[in-house]
mmCIF file of C-alpha atoms in Angstrom:
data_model
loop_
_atom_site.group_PDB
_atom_site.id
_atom_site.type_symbol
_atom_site.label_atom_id
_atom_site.label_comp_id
_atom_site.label_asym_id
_atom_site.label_seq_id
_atom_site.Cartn_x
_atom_site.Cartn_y
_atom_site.Cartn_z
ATOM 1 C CA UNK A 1 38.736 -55.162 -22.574
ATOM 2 C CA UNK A 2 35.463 -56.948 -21.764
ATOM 3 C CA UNK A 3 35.515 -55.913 -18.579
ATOM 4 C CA UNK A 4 35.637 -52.502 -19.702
ATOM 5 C CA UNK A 5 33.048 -53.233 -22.229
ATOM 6 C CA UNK A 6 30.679 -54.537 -19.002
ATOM 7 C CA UNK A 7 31.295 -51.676 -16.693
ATOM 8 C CA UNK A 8 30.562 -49.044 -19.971
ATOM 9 C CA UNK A 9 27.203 -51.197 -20.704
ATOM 10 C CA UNK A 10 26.058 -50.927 -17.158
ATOM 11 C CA UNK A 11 26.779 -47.196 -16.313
ATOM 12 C CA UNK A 12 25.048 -46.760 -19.661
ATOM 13 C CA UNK A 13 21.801 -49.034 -18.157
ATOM 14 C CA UNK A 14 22.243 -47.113 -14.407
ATOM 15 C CA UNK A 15 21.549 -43.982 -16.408
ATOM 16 C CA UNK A 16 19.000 -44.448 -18.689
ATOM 17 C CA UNK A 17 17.249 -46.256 -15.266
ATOM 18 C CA UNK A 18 17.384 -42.785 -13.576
ATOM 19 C CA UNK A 19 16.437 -40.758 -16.624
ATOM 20 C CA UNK A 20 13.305 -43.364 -16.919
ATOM 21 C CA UNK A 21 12.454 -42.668 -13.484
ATOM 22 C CA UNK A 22 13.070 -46.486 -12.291
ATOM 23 C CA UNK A 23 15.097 -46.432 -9.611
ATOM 24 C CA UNK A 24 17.920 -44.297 -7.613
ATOM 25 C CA UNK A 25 18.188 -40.969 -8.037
ATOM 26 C CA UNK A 26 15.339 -38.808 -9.760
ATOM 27 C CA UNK A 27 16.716 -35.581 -11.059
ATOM 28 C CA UNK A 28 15.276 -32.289 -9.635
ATOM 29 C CA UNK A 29 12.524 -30.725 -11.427
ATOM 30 C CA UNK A 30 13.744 -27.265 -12.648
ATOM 31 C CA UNK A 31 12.169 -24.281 -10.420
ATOM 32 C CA UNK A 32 9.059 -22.222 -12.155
ATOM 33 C CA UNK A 33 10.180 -18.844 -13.751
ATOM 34 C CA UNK A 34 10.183 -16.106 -11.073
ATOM 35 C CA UNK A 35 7.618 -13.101 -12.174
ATOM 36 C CA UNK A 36 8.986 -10.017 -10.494
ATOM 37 C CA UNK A 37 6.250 -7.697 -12.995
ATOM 38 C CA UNK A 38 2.863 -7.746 -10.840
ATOM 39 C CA UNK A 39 -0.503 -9.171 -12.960
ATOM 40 C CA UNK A 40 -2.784 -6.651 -13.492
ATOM 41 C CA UNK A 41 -4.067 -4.035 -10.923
ATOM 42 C CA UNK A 42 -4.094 -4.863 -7.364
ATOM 43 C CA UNK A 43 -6.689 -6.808 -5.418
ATOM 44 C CA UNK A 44 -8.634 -4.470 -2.368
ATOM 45 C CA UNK A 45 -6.764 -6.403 0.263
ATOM 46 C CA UNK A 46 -3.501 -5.874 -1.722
ATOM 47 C CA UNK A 47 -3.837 -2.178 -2.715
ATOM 48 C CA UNK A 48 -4.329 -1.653 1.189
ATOM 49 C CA UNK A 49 -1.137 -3.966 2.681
ATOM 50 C CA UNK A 50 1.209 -1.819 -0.197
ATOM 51 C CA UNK A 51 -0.911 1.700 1.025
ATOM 52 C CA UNK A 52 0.125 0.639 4.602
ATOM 53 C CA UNK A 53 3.607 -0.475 4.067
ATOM 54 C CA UNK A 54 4.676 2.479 1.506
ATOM 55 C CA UNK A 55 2.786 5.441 1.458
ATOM 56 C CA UNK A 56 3.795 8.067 4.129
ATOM 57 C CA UNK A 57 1.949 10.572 5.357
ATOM 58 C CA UNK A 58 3.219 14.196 6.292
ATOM 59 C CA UNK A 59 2.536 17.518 7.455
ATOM 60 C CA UNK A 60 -0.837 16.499 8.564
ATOM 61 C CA UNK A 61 -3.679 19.196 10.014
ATOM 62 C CA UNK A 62 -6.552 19.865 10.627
ATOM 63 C CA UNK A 63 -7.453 23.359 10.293
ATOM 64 C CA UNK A 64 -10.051 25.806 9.557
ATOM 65 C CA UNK A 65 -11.416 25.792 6.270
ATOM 66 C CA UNK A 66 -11.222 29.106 4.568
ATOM 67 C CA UNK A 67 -13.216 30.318 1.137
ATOM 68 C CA UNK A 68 -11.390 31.982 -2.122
ATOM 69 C CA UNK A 69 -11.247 35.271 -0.230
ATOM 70 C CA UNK A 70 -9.671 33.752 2.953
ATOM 71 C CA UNK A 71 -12.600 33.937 4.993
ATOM 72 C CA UNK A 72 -13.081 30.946 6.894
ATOM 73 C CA UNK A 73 -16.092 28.638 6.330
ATOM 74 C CA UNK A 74 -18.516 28.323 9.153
ATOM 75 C CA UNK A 75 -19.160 24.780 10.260
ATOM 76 C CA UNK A 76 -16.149 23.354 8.132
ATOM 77 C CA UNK A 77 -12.557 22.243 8.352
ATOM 78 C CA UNK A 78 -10.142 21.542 6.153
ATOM 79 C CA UNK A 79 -7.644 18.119 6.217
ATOM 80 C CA UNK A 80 -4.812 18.586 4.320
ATOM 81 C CA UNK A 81 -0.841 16.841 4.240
ATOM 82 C CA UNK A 82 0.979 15.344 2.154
ATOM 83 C CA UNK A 83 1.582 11.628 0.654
ATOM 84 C CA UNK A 84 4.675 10.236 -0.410
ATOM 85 C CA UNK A 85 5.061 6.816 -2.300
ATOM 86 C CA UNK A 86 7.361 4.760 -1.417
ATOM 87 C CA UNK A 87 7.070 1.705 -2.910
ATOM 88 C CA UNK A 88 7.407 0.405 -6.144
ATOM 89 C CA UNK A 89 3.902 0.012 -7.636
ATOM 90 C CA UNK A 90 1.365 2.962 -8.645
ATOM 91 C CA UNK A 91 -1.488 3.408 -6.515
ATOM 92 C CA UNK A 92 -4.834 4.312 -6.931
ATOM 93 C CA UNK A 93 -6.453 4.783 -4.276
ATOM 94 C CA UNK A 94 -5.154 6.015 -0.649
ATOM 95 C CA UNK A 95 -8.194 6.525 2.357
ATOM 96 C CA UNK A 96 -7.156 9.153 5.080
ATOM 97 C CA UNK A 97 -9.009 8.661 8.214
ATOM 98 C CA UNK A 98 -8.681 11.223 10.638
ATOM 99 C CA UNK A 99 -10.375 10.539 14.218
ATOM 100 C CA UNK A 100 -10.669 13.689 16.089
ATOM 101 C CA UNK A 101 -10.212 14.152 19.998
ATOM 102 C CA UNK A 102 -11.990 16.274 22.334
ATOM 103 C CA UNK A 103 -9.843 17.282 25.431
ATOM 104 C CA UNK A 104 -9.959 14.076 27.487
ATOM 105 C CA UNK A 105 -8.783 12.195 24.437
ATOM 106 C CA UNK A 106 -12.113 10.930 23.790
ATOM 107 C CA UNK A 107 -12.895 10.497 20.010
ATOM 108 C CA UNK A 108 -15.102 12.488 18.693
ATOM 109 C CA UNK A 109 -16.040 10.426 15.571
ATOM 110 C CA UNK A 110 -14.133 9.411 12.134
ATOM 111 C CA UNK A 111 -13.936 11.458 9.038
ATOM 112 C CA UNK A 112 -12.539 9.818 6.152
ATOM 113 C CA UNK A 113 -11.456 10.388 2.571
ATOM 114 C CA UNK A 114 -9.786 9.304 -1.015
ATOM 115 C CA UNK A 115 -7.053 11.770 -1.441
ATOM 116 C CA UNK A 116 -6.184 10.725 -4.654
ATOM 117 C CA UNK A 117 -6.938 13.659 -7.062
ATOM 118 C CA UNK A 118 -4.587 13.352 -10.076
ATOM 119 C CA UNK A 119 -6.152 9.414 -10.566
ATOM 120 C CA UNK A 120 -3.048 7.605 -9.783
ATOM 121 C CA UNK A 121 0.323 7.965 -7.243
ATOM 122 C CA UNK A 122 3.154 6.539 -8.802
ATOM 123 C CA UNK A 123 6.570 5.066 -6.798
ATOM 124 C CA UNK A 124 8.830 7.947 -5.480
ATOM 125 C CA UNK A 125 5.636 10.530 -5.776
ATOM 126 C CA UNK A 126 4.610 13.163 -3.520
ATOM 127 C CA UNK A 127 1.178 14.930 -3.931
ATOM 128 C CA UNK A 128 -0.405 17.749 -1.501
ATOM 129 C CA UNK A 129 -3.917 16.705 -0.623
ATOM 130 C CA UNK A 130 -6.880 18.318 1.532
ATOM 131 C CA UNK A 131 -10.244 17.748 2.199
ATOM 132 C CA UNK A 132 -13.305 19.411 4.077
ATOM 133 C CA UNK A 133 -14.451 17.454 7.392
ATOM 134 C CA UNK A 134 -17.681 18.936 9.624
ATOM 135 C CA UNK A 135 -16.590 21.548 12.693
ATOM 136 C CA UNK A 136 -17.137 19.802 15.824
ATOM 137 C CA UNK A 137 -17.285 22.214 18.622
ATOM 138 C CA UNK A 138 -15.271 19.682 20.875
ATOM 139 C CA UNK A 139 -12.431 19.464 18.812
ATOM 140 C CA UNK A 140 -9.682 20.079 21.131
ATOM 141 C CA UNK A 141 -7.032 19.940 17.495
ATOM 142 C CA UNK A 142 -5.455 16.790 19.069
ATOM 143 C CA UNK A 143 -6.556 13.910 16.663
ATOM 144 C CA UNK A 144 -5.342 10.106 15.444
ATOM 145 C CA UNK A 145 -5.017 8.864 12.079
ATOM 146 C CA UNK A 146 -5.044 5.839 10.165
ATOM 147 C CA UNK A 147 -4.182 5.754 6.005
ATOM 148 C CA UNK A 148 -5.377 2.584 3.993
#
């Protein structure tokens, strides 16, 4: 029985050793709390890594611009498609750039614009957007384009 008594006593002293942090094995310290809600609205760099990775753009033109009574607009053209949200988080703000090409490919310049025009584009949305750009006499309708 004293043996028993012994062998109790030091398990007992091995333990309270290691909960006291003086010697053998230090317990793990419990991982932080995982946040899968974002803080607050997104940073500039943020917003435009989430506008690359999840908003699509389709049915993209550039066209001529026309007035109320269909008449088109001299010197203008009208931008227009469509953005789709795929992501998880509202957004903003979403910049279309269009670059325009002249029939060699060469670009004519950049034309660029917010499309957002209800104030925000929430996950799974689509919204119809358009925008005027300058006529360049160039344009050969081939053009690139980048959203951010």
């Amino acid at each position: 029985m004293r043996a028993w008594v012994v062998a109790l006593v030091a398990l007992g002293g091995i333990g309270l050793a290691a909960y006291l942090g003086l010697g053998g094995t230090e317990l793990p310290e419990a991982p932080p709390p995982v946040d899968t809600e974002p803080d607050g609205p997104m940073t500039e760099k943020e917003r435009i890594a989430y506008v690359e990775e999840f908003v699509r753009v389709s049915d993209l033109a550039i066209g001529p611009d026309l007035d109320p009574d269909g008449n088109e607009v001299p010197g203008l053209q009208r931008v227009s498609g469509k953005l789709r949200n795929t992501g998880d988080r509202p957004v903003d703000k979403v910049i279309v750039a269009v670059f325009p090409k002249d029939e060699r490919g060469n670009v004519l310049g950049v034309e660029q614009q917010d499309v957002i025009e209800r104030g925000v584009l929430e996950p799974g949305e689509v919204e119809e957007f358009r925008f005027q750009v300058r006529e360049r006499k160039a344009f050969s309708g081939r053009f690139d384009h980048e959203v951010r």
